[in-house]
Tab-separated table of C-alpha atoms in Angstrom:
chain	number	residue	atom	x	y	z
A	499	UNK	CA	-15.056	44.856	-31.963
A	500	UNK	CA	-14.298	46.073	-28.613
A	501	UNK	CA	-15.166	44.454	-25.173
A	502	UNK	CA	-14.295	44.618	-21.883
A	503	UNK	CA	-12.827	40.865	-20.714
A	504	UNK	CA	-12.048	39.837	-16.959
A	505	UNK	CA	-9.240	38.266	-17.306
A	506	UNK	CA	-8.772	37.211	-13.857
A	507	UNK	CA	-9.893	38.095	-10.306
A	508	UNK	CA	-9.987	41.645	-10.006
A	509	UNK	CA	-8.576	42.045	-13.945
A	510	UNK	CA	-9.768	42.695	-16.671
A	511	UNK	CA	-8.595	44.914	-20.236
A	512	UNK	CA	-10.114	46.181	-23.263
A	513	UNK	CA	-9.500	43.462	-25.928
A	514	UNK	CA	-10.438	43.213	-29.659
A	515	UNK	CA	-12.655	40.440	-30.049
A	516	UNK	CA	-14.489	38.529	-33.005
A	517	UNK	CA	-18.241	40.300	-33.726
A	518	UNK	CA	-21.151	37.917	-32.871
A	519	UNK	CA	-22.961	36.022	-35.342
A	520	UNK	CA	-26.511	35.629	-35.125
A	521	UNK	CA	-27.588	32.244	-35.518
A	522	UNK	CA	-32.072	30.992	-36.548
A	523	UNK	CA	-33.974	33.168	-33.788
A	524	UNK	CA	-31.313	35.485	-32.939
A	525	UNK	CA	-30.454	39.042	-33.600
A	526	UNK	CA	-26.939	40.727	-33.584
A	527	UNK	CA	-27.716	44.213	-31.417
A	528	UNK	CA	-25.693	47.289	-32.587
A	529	UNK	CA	-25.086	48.333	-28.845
A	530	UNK	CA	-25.343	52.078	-27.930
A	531	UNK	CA	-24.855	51.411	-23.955
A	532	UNK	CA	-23.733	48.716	-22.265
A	533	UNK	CA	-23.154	48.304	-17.861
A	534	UNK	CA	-21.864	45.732	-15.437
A	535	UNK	CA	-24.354	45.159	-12.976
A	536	UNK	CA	-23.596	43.523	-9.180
A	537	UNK	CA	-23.498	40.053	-10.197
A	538	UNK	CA	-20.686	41.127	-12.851
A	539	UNK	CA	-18.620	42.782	-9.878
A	540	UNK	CA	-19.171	39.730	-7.586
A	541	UNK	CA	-17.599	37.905	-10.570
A	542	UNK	CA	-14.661	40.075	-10.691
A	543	UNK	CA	-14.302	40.047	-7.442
A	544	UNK	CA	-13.715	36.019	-7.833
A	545	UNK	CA	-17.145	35.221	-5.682
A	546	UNK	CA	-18.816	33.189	-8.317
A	547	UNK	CA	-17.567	29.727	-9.689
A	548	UNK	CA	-19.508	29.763	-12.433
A	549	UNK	CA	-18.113	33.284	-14.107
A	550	UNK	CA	-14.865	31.534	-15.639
A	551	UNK	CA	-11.930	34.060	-17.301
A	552	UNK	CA	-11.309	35.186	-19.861
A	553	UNK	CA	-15.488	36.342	-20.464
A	554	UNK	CA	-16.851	39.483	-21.273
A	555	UNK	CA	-18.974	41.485	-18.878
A	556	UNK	CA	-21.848	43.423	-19.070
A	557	UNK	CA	-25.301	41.714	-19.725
A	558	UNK	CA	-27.426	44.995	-19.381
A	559	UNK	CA	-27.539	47.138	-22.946
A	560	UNK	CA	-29.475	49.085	-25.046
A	561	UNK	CA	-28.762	48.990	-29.177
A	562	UNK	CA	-30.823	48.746	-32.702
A	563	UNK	CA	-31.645	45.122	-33.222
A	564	UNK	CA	-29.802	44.528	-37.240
A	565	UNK	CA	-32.014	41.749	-38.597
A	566	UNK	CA	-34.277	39.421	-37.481
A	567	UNK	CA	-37.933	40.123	-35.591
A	568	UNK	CA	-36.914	43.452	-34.585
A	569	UNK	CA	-34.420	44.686	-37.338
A	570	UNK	CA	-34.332	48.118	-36.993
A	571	UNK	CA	-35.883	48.541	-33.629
A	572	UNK	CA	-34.359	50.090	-30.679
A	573	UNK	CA	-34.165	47.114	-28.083
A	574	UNK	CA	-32.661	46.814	-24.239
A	575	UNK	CA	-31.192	43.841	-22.781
C-alpha cells in the first residue's frame, strides 16, 4: 500500500509499505480520506522529539471498517 513517510525534517516521499494487520480488538480500515493535522506539521517541521523518522503521517481518516465490531461500517478516525 501507499503512505506518505517523513523521512526527515522537512522530508518526506510516497513509499510502498507493508498493509496493516489487525490483531484481537482491532479492525484494518479501508481508508477513503486521510489528512495531516498541526501536530503532524510540527513533526515535520522537527519540533517534536517524540515523532521519530521514517513514520507515516496522518492520524485523521475516514474508511469502511473490514472485519471486526464494525465490519462494513463507514468509520472516521
Amino acid at each position: 500500500m501507499k503512505a506518505l513517510v517523513y523521512t526527515a525534517t522537512q522530508k518526506s516521499e510516497i513509499q510502498d509499505i507493508a498493509p496493516p494487520i489487525a490483531v484481537a480488538g482491532q479492525s484494518v480500515i479501508s481508508l477513503d480520506f486521510c489528512g495531516i493535522c498541526g501536530s503532524d506539521m510540527h513533526a515535520w517541521h522537527g519540533h517534536d522529539d517524540r515523532r521519530i523518522p521514517p513514520l507515516v503521517l496522518g492520524h485523521e481518516a475516514v474508511g469502511t471498517a473490514g472485519d471486526g465490531l464494525f465490519a462494513g461500517k463507514r468509520v472516521a478516525i
